[in-house]
Amino acid sequence: MLHNYLKIAYRNLLRSKAFSAINIVGLSLGLATCMIIGLFVLDELSFDRFHEKADRIVRVTFRANMGGNKIEEANVMPPTAKTLQRDYPEVLEATRLRTAGAFIIEKEADIFKEEGVVFADPNFFQVFSFPLVSGNSQTALVKPNTLVISEKMAQKYFGNEDPIGKVLSAKNYQEAMEVTGVMADMPANSHVQFDFLIAMAGREDAQSNSWMQSEFYTYLVLPEDYNYLQLQAKLPQMVEKYFGPGIHQAFGMSFSKFKQEGNDLGLFLQPLTDIHLRSNFDYDIAASGDIRYVYIFGAIALFMLLIACINFMNLSTAGASKRAREVGIRKVMGSVKSTLVGQFLLESIMLTAIAMVLAVVIVVLALPFFNDLADKNLALSFTAMPWLLPGLLLLGLVVGILAGSYPAFFLSSFKPITVLKGGSNPGRFTSGRRSIGLRGTLVVVQFCISIILIVGTTVVYQQLQFIQNAKLGYDKEQVLVLQETYRLGQNEQLLKKQLLQDSRVVDASVSGYVPAGPSFNNNFLVYGDDKANEYIKGIRYVVDENYIPTLGMEMVAGRNFSPEFGTDSSAIIINETAAKQMEWGQDALGHTISSPSINGGKQTFRVIGIVKDFHFKSLHERIGPLMLTLGPNNGAMLVKVKTRDIPALLASVEKQWDALAVDAPIAYSFLEENFNATYRAEQKTGRILGLFAGLTIFVACLGLFGLATFTAEQRTKEIGVRKVLGASVSGIVALLSKDFLKLVAISIVIASPIAWYAMNAWLQDFAYKIDIGWWVFALAGLLAVGIALFTVSFQSIRAALANPVESLRSE
């Protein structure tokens, strides 16, 4: 019986080559898309789950609200870990990480700059499951000036020698480090990435008991089946106990008074497995993903698969006339409905199996391109993922049954007497309202999805263009950022002076505070001279007198810093937002601003200018209060240049850097590159959306092409009669196309509000965003109509141009 079913299925597949090809290509693209996105989603969801205690580890974070300004930070105070472990028995382990500066390592004649360097507590490997390939995880980080390195770094600096006990020296670290362990290279799905893990033991900052500074990423291990929210509920009492004295010393008020003034602060817990996808903290240890994009791409995968299945159902039911006599004769010969259902389901599963094999080939070929697009390193590995083959077989079986179930029951329900009386046109029984209505509904669903994706891609592109062309308040064009200029020491100002003598350099400023890309960040809690104890939280930039002109910023009132005024060391320039929050507006000049210090004193500055608001954070956030003070700060050098020959300028700058005998290679970027990198996630989303929108439309058009072909075949004699009676080619094309265009028009009406709602929700993440114009939906609609018309017209014109003699010969 099975052999007979397979033989019939094979013959039908060959008999309807066009429909079979459309079904196989559509299904294979849908399955391939589903598989690629499935790999992406699984990778995103797998972050940090490889740790043995992953479900019991939480991270401690800090949140505060001061004067209406929110602070959300991923790092906390030095004594947090030991205090929690001492005061709360449910905290079984507590460990800390702290980021460190890069290692500058000299090997033979080469100098290497290694970025992945962190400090860690001795019990780090008892909390996290990063395996050591050599060394003892219990003691590797116990002694001061010891470190654990990755296998990659061990090979790089020690070759085939055993690195345990060897000394590794960095030119920018005073102490030589003894290698006490080698760990396996960091998995890509870890939220923290490092190659050098330095013992925190013996470091003065690690022993600090200050509750007024935060630099440590703190992780706790809780008991099995313990709800971390129970511990979080106890933290407010701890916060008041330990933060209270610092609040009183800094602000001259009790903690309760501090809260009565509308301020608040606290420690909160975040599950380890939530860090990658559900973090939005300042100073996080690494860039994070976004759970929303996991949902978006997962929905796209399901939509793509749904469209492919809809095509299958549409074409199978539309082509029912070709199987009508077969069903009628089988029933007359004694076949029961269940047997026919089994036959048609087997055909569906057979088609799906062929499509699955083709899909796997597509995935293997497309993954390198997708990895480049999504900045991933995904692979279709049946050995690394033993569940993959059974999963694909199950997926193929489910898709085959789902896609084939309706056609199977539809075809097997034909009544023999109705079918066999059909004469020369047995397909007329399938042209009833019910059949047409179902196929029309499926076409509407397909094009609804396609239009939503077209609108989504257009809005993402628009928002990215808006960001690129937004008025930032500073000039990002041709600004060279020299990084880590503190390595120049006393020669930093000398390099600046030399660069200013170059005719290609317009201006230069020394400051680690950069409005885009890696930057120092200094929270600044202040109050005005007329509003004591009414604090606002802002950001403080320490700059020189060249900073504002180098970046092309605009002063709206007052003046810039100047070496001609000796009192500018106690002067301050504020942005427009700070002036508004102080309720001074343009009258801010001459006012004083004070900032409390930890020891109970305060710093006071006199306002000498107001700078026009500029975006010193991403456009996801509204511009907050910013204060600029004059002072030495040697984190980076901003160089405004004016030349077309950038390579020659860079070569000159590098030569001057090397001439100053710096112990590290020059590192630089352009401010515009830093700015663009801030929105890499959105750019990636836009590219992926565009790709899958195109694929979705293509698969939908495959189905539409198949339906148009079937319709033209079903109406061959009608078209012949109409041509004999004088109908024009354009009239026949319009006749065959109008029904499909009606369905597309319905799709536009249904999809537009859904697309608006979805993309408006996406835009809410931006403080500065576009308005979605009506023309976006008009464009999506026109594209959908144009694509549908092009797809249908091909078959319609072919049918209209056919010789009527051929179609009417048998009449």
CSV table of C-alpha atoms in Angstrom, one decimal, residues 31-392:
chain,number,residue,atom,x,y,z
A,31,LEU,CA,11.8,26.4,6.1
A,32,ALA,CA,15.3,27.8,5.5
A,33,THR,CA,14.2,31.2,6.9
A,34,CYS,CA,12.7,29.5,9.9
A,35,MET,CA,15.9,27.5,10.5
A,36,ILE,CA,18.2,30.5,10.2
A,37,ILE,CA,16.2,32.7,12.5
A,38,GLY,CA,15.7,29.7,14.8
A,39,LEU,CA,19.5,29.4,15.1
A,40,PHE,CA,19.7,33.1,15.8
A,41,VAL,CA,17.0,33.1,18.4
A,42,LEU,CA,18.4,30.0,20.1
A,43,ASP,CA,21.8,31.6,20.2
A,44,GLU,CA,20.4,34.8,21.8
A,45,LEU,CA,18.4,32.8,24.4
A,46,SER,CA,21.4,30.6,25.2
A,47,PHE,CA,23.5,33.4,26.7
A,48,ASP,CA,25.0,32.4,30.1
A,49,ARG,CA,22.9,29.3,30.4
A,50,PHE,CA,26.0,27.0,30.1
A,51,HIS,CA,27.0,27.9,33.7
A,52,GLU,CA,26.2,25.1,36.2
A,53,LYS,CA,24.6,27.5,38.6
A,54,ALA,CA,23.0,29.7,35.9
A,55,ASP,CA,19.5,29.5,37.4
A,56,ARG,CA,20.8,30.5,40.8
A,57,ILE,CA,23.1,33.4,40.0
A,58,VAL,CA,21.9,37.0,40.1
A,59,ARG,CA,23.6,40.3,39.5
A,60,VAL,CA,23.3,43.3,41.8
A,61,THR,CA,22.4,46.6,40.1
A,62,PHE,CA,21.9,50.2,41.3
A,63,ARG,CA,19.0,52.4,40.6
A,64,ALA,CA,18.3,55.9,41.8
A,65,ASN,CA,16.0,58.9,41.2
A,66,MET,CA,17.4,62.2,42.2
A,67,GLY,CA,15.6,65.4,41.4
A,68,GLY,CA,13.6,63.6,38.7
A,69,ASN,CA,16.8,62.3,37.1
A,70,LYS,CA,17.0,58.5,36.8
A,71,ILE,CA,20.2,56.6,37.4
A,72,GLU,CA,20.5,53.0,36.3
A,73,GLU,CA,23.9,51.3,36.6
A,74,ALA,CA,25.1,47.8,36.3
A,75,ASN,CA,28.0,48.2,38.7
A,76,VAL,CA,27.7,48.7,42.5
A,77,MET,CA,29.8,49.7,45.5
A,78,PRO,CA,32.9,47.8,46.7
A,79,PRO,CA,31.5,46.4,50.0
A,80,THR,CA,28.2,45.2,48.4
A,81,ALA,CA,29.3,41.6,47.9
A,82,LYS,CA,30.8,41.0,51.3
A,83,THR,CA,28.0,42.8,53.1
A,84,LEU,CA,25.3,40.8,51.4
A,85,GLN,CA,27.0,37.5,52.1
A,86,ARG,CA,27.6,38.5,55.7
A,87,ASP,CA,24.1,39.8,56.5
A,88,TYR,CA,21.9,37.4,54.5
A,89,PRO,CA,22.4,33.6,54.9
A,90,GLU,CA,20.6,32.9,51.6
A,91,VAL,CA,23.6,34.5,49.8
A,92,LEU,CA,25.8,31.4,49.5
A,93,GLU,CA,28.5,33.0,47.4
A,94,ALA,CA,29.3,36.6,46.3
A,95,THR,CA,32.0,37.5,43.7
A,96,ARG,CA,33.0,40.6,41.9
A,97,LEU,CA,34.4,41.7,38.5
A,98,ARG,CA,36.0,45.1,37.7
A,99,THR,CA,37.0,46.2,34.3
A,100,ALA,CA,40.7,47.1,33.8
A,101,GLY,CA,42.6,49.1,31.2
A,102,ALA,CA,44.1,47.3,28.2
A,103,PHE,CA,47.3,45.4,28.5
A,104,ILE,CA,50.2,46.7,26.4
A,105,ILE,CA,52.5,43.7,25.9
A,106,GLU,CA,55.8,43.7,24.0
A,107,LYS,CA,56.8,40.5,22.3
A,108,GLU,CA,60.1,40.6,20.4
A,109,ALA,CA,59.8,43.6,18.1
A,110,ASP,CA,56.0,43.8,18.2
A,111,ILE,CA,53.7,45.7,20.6
A,112,PHE,CA,50.2,44.3,21.2
A,113,LYS,CA,47.3,46.0,22.8
A,114,GLU,CA,45.0,43.5,24.6
A,115,GLU,CA,41.5,44.8,25.5
A,116,GLY,CA,39.9,41.9,27.3
A,117,VAL,CA,41.3,42.5,30.8
A,118,VAL,CA,39.3,42.3,34.1
A,119,PHE,CA,39.9,41.9,37.8
A,120,ALA,CA,38.1,39.2,39.7
A,121,ASP,CA,37.7,37.9,43.3
A,122,PRO,CA,39.4,34.6,44.4
A,123,ASN,CA,36.1,32.7,44.3
A,124,PHE,CA,35.2,33.7,40.7
A,125,PHE,CA,35.6,30.1,39.4
A,126,GLN,CA,33.4,28.8,42.2
A,127,VAL,CA,30.5,30.9,40.9
A,128,PHE,CA,31.0,30.7,37.2
A,129,SER,CA,31.6,27.6,35.1
A,130,PHE,CA,34.5,28.7,33.0
A,131,PRO,CA,36.7,25.6,32.9
A,132,LEU,CA,40.5,25.7,33.4
A,133,VAL,CA,42.5,23.6,31.0
A,134,SER,CA,45.5,23.9,33.4
A,135,GLY,CA,45.9,25.3,36.9
A,136,ASN,CA,43.8,25.0,40.0
A,137,SER,CA,40.5,26.9,39.9
A,138,GLN,CA,40.3,27.0,43.7
A,139,THR,CA,43.6,28.8,44.2
A,140,ALA,CA,44.3,30.5,40.8
A,141,LEU,CA,43.2,34.0,41.9
A,142,VAL,CA,44.1,33.9,45.6
A,143,LYS,CA,47.5,35.6,45.5
A,144,PRO,CA,48.1,39.2,44.5
A,145,ASN,CA,49.7,39.9,41.1
A,146,THR,CA,48.5,36.6,39.6
A,147,LEU,CA,46.3,36.0,36.6
A,148,VAL,CA,44.5,33.5,34.5
A,149,ILE,CA,44.7,33.7,30.7
A,150,SER,CA,42.8,32.2,27.8
A,151,GLU,CA,44.1,29.4,25.7
A,152,LYS,CA,44.3,31.8,22.8
A,153,MET,CA,46.5,34.2,24.7
A,154,ALA,CA,48.6,31.3,26.1
A,155,GLN,CA,49.3,30.2,22.5
A,156,LYS,CA,50.0,33.7,21.4
A,157,TYR,CA,52.6,34.6,24.1
A,158,PHE,CA,54.0,31.2,25.2
A,159,GLY,CA,53.6,29.0,22.2
A,160,ASN,CA,53.8,25.3,23.1
A,161,GLU,CA,55.4,26.0,26.4
A,162,ASP,CA,53.5,25.5,29.7
A,163,PRO,CA,52.6,29.0,30.8
A,164,ILE,CA,51.9,28.0,34.5
A,165,GLY,CA,54.4,29.8,36.7
A,166,LYS,CA,55.6,32.0,33.9
A,167,VAL,CA,55.6,35.8,34.2
A,168,LEU,CA,53.7,38.1,31.9
A,169,SER,CA,54.6,41.8,32.0
A,170,ALA,CA,52.5,44.6,30.6
A,171,LYS,CA,54.3,47.9,29.8
A,172,ASN,CA,51.5,49.9,31.4
A,173,TYR,CA,51.3,47.9,34.6
A,174,GLN,CA,54.0,48.3,37.3
A,175,GLU,CA,53.7,44.8,38.6
A,176,ALA,CA,54.7,41.7,36.7
A,177,MET,CA,51.9,39.0,36.7
A,178,GLU,CA,52.4,35.3,37.4
A,179,VAL,CA,50.3,33.0,35.2
A,180,THR,CA,48.4,30.6,37.6
A,181,GLY,CA,45.9,29.2,35.2
A,182,VAL,CA,44.8,28.8,31.6
A,183,MET,CA,41.1,28.7,30.9
A,184,ALA,CA,39.2,27.6,27.8
A,185,ASP,CA,38.5,30.4,25.3
A,186,MET,CA,35.4,32.3,26.3
A,187,PRO,CA,32.2,31.0,24.8
A,188,ALA,CA,30.5,33.5,22.4
A,189,ASN,CA,27.3,33.3,24.3
A,190,SER,CA,28.7,34.7,27.6
A,191,HIS,CA,27.7,38.3,28.5
A,192,VAL,CA,31.2,38.9,29.8
A,193,GLN,CA,34.2,38.5,27.5
A,194,PHE,CA,37.8,38.5,28.6
A,195,ASP,CA,41.2,36.9,27.9
A,196,PHE,CA,43.0,38.1,31.0
A,197,LEU,CA,41.6,37.6,34.5
A,198,ILE,CA,43.7,39.4,37.2
A,199,ALA,CA,43.5,38.5,40.9
A,200,MET,CA,41.7,41.3,42.8
A,201,ALA,CA,43.5,40.2,46.0
A,202,GLY,CA,45.6,42.9,47.6
A,203,ARG,CA,44.2,45.8,45.6
A,204,GLU,CA,43.4,48.8,47.7
A,205,ASP,CA,40.3,49.8,45.7
A,206,ALA,CA,38.9,46.3,46.2
A,207,GLN,CA,39.1,46.6,50.0
A,208,SER,CA,37.3,50.0,50.0
A,209,ASN,CA,34.3,50.3,52.3
A,210,SER,CA,32.8,53.3,50.5
A,211,TRP,CA,29.2,53.2,49.6
A,212,MET,CA,29.5,56.4,47.5
A,213,GLN,CA,31.3,55.0,44.5
A,214,SER,CA,30.4,52.2,42.2
A,215,GLU,CA,32.8,50.2,40.0
A,216,PHE,CA,32.2,46.6,40.8
A,217,TYR,CA,30.0,44.1,38.9
A,218,THR,CA,28.7,41.9,41.7
A,219,TYR,CA,27.2,38.4,41.4
A,220,LEU,CA,25.4,36.3,44.0
A,221,VAL,CA,24.7,32.6,44.2
A,222,LEU,CA,21.3,31.8,45.9
A,223,PRO,CA,19.9,28.4,47.1
A,224,GLU,CA,18.2,26.1,44.7
A,225,ASP,CA,14.5,26.9,44.0
A,226,TYR,CA,14.9,30.2,45.9
A,227,ASN,CA,13.0,33.2,44.5
A,228,TYR,CA,15.4,36.1,44.2
A,229,LEU,CA,12.6,38.5,44.7
A,230,GLN,CA,12.4,37.4,48.4
A,231,LEU,CA,16.0,38.7,48.9
A,232,GLN,CA,15.3,41.8,46.8
A,233,ALA,CA,12.4,42.7,49.1
A,234,LYS,CA,14.9,42.8,52.1
A,235,LEU,CA,17.4,45.2,50.4
A,236,PRO,CA,15.7,48.5,51.2
A,237,GLN,CA,16.6,48.1,54.9
A,238,MET,CA,20.2,47.3,54.0
A,239,VAL,CA,20.3,50.4,51.7
A,240,GLU,CA,19.1,52.7,54.4
A,241,LYS,CA,21.6,51.2,56.9
A,242,TYR,CA,24.7,51.5,54.8
A,243,PHE,CA,23.9,54.4,52.5
A,244,GLY,CA,22.3,56.6,55.2
A,245,PRO,CA,25.6,57.9,56.7
A,246,GLY,CA,27.0,58.8,53.3
A,247,ILE,CA,23.8,60.6,52.3
A,248,HIS,CA,23.9,62.6,55.6
A,249,GLN,CA,27.6,63.5,55.1
A,250,ALA,CA,27.2,64.5,51.4
A,251,PHE,CA,23.8,66.2,51.6
A,252,GLY,CA,23.4,67.2,55.2
A,253,MET,CA,20.1,65.3,55.7
A,254,SER,CA,18.9,62.0,57.0
A,255,PHE,CA,18.0,59.2,54.6
A,256,SER,CA,14.3,59.6,55.3
A,257,LYS,CA,14.5,63.3,54.6
A,258,PHE,CA,16.4,62.5,51.4
A,259,LYS,CA,13.4,60.3,50.3
A,260,GLN,CA,10.9,62.9,51.4
A,261,GLU,CA,12.5,65.4,49.1
A,262,GLY,CA,11.5,63.1,46.2
A,263,ASN,CA,14.7,61.3,45.9
A,264,ASP,CA,15.3,57.5,46.1
A,265,LEU,CA,18.0,54.9,45.5
A,266,GLY,CA,18.3,51.2,45.9
A,267,LEU,CA,19.9,47.9,45.0
A,268,PHE,CA,18.1,45.4,42.8
A,269,LEU,CA,18.7,41.9,41.6
A,270,GLN,CA,18.8,40.7,38.0
A,271,PRO,CA,18.9,37.0,37.0
A,272,LEU,CA,22.1,36.0,35.2
A,273,THR,CA,20.1,34.7,32.2
A,274,ASP,CA,18.3,38.0,31.8
A,275,ILE,CA,21.5,40.1,31.5
A,276,HIS,CA,22.1,39.8,27.8
A,277,LEU,CA,18.5,40.4,26.5
A,278,ARG,CA,16.9,42.4,29.3
A,279,SER,CA,19.5,45.0,30.3
A,280,ASN,CA,19.4,48.7,29.8
A,281,PHE,CA,22.0,49.9,32.3
A,282,ASP,CA,24.7,52.5,32.1
A,283,TYR,CA,28.3,51.3,32.5
A,284,ASP,CA,27.3,47.7,31.6
A,285,ILE,CA,30.3,45.3,31.3
A,286,ALA,CA,29.4,44.5,27.7
A,287,ALA,CA,27.0,45.5,25.0
A,288,SER,CA,23.7,43.7,25.4
A,289,GLY,CA,21.1,42.3,23.0
A,290,ASP,CA,17.4,43.1,23.0
A,291,ILE,CA,14.5,40.7,23.7
A,292,ARG,CA,12.3,42.7,21.4
A,293,TYR,CA,14.4,41.8,18.4
A,294,VAL,CA,14.2,38.1,19.4
A,295,TYR,CA,10.4,38.5,19.3
A,296,ILE,CA,10.5,40.4,16.0
A,297,PHE,CA,12.7,37.9,14.2
A,298,GLY,CA,10.8,34.9,15.7
A,299,ALA,CA,7.6,36.4,14.3
A,300,ILE,CA,9.2,36.9,10.9
A,301,ALA,CA,10.2,33.2,10.9
A,302,LEU,CA,6.7,32.1,11.7
A,303,PHE,CA,5.2,34.5,9.1
A,304,MET,CA,7.5,33.2,6.4
A,305,LEU,CA,6.6,29.6,7.2
A,306,LEU,CA,2.9,30.5,7.3
A,307,ILE,CA,3.1,32.1,3.9
A,308,ALA,CA,4.8,29.0,2.5
A,309,CYS,CA,2.2,26.7,4.0
A,310,ILE,CA,-0.6,29.0,2.7
A,311,ASN,CA,0.9,28.7,-0.8
A,312,PHE,CA,0.8,25.0,-0.5
A,313,MET,CA,-2.8,24.9,0.6
A,314,ASN,CA,-3.9,27.5,-2.0
A,315,LEU,CA,-2.2,25.7,-4.9
A,316,SER,CA,-3.4,22.3,-3.8
A,317,THR,CA,-7.0,23.3,-3.4
A,318,ALA,CA,-6.9,25.4,-6.6
A,319,GLY,CA,-5.6,22.5,-8.6
A,320,ALA,CA,-8.2,20.1,-7.2
A,321,SER,CA,-9.9,19.8,-10.6
A,322,LYS,CA,-6.9,17.9,-12.0
A,323,ARG,CA,-7.4,15.2,-9.3
A,324,ALA,CA,-11.2,15.3,-9.3
A,325,ARG,CA,-11.8,12.3,-11.7
A,326,GLU,CA,-9.1,10.3,-9.8
A,327,VAL,CA,-10.9,10.9,-6.5
A,328,GLY,CA,-14.3,10.0,-8.1
A,329,ILE,CA,-13.0,6.8,-9.7
A,330,ARG,CA,-11.2,5.7,-6.4
A,331,LYS,CA,-14.4,6.2,-4.4
A,332,VAL,CA,-16.4,4.3,-7.0
A,333,MET,CA,-13.9,1.5,-6.8
A,334,GLY,CA,-14.3,1.3,-3.0
A,335,SER,CA,-11.7,3.7,-1.5
A,336,VAL,CA,-12.8,5.2,1.8
A,337,LYS,CA,-12.2,8.8,2.9
A,338,SER,CA,-9.4,7.9,5.4
A,339,THR,CA,-7.4,6.1,2.7
A,340,LEU,CA,-7.6,9.1,0.4
A,341,VAL,CA,-6.7,11.5,3.2
A,342,GLY,CA,-3.6,9.3,3.9
A,343,GLN,CA,-2.7,9.4,0.2
A,344,PHE,CA,-2.8,13.1,0.0
A,345,LEU,CA,-1.1,13.7,3.3
A,346,LEU,CA,1.7,11.4,2.1
A,347,GLU,CA,2.1,13.5,-1.0
A,348,SER,CA,2.3,16.6,1.1
A,349,ILE,CA,4.9,15.1,3.4
A,350,MET,CA,6.9,13.9,0.4
A,351,LEU,CA,7.0,17.4,-1.1
A,352,THR,CA,7.9,18.8,2.4
A,353,ALA,CA,10.8,16.3,2.7
A,354,ILE,CA,12.2,17.4,-0.7
A,355,ALA,CA,11.8,21.0,0.4
A,356,MET,CA,13.5,20.3,3.7
A,357,VAL,CA,16.6,18.9,2.0
A,358,LEU,CA,16.7,21.9,-0.3
A,359,ALA,CA,16.2,24.2,2.8
A,360,VAL,CA,19.2,22.6,4.5
A,361,VAL,CA,21.4,23.3,1.4
A,362,ILE,CA,20.1,26.9,1.4
A,363,VAL,CA,20.9,27.4,5.1
A,364,VAL,CA,24.5,26.0,4.6
A,365,LEU,CA,25.0,28.4,1.7
A,366,ALA,CA,23.3,31.4,3.3
A,367,LEU,CA,24.7,31.2,6.9
A,368,PRO,CA,28.0,33.0,6.1
A,369,PHE,CA,26.1,35.9,4.6
A,370,PHE,CA,23.7,36.0,7.5
A,371,ASN,CA,26.5,35.8,10.0
A,372,ASP,CA,28.1,38.8,8.4
A,373,LEU,CA,24.8,40.7,8.4
A,374,ALA,CA,23.9,39.9,12.0
A,375,ASP,CA,27.4,39.9,13.4
A,376,LYS,CA,27.0,36.3,14.6
A,377,ASN,CA,29.0,33.1,14.3
A,378,LEU,CA,26.1,30.6,13.7
A,379,ALA,CA,26.7,27.1,12.3
A,380,LEU,CA,24.4,24.3,11.3
A,381,SER,CA,26.2,21.5,13.1
A,382,PHE,CA,24.6,18.1,13.5
A,383,THR,CA,27.4,16.9,15.8
A,384,ALA,CA,27.5,20.0,18.1
A,385,MET,CA,23.7,20.0,18.2
A,386,PRO,CA,22.6,16.3,18.3
A,387,TRP,CA,18.9,17.4,18.7
A,388,LEU,CA,19.0,19.2,15.3
A,389,LEU,CA,18.4,16.3,13.0
A,390,PRO,CA,15.4,14.9,15.0
A,391,GLY,CA,14.2,18.5,15.3
A,392,LEU,CA,14.3,19.1,11.5
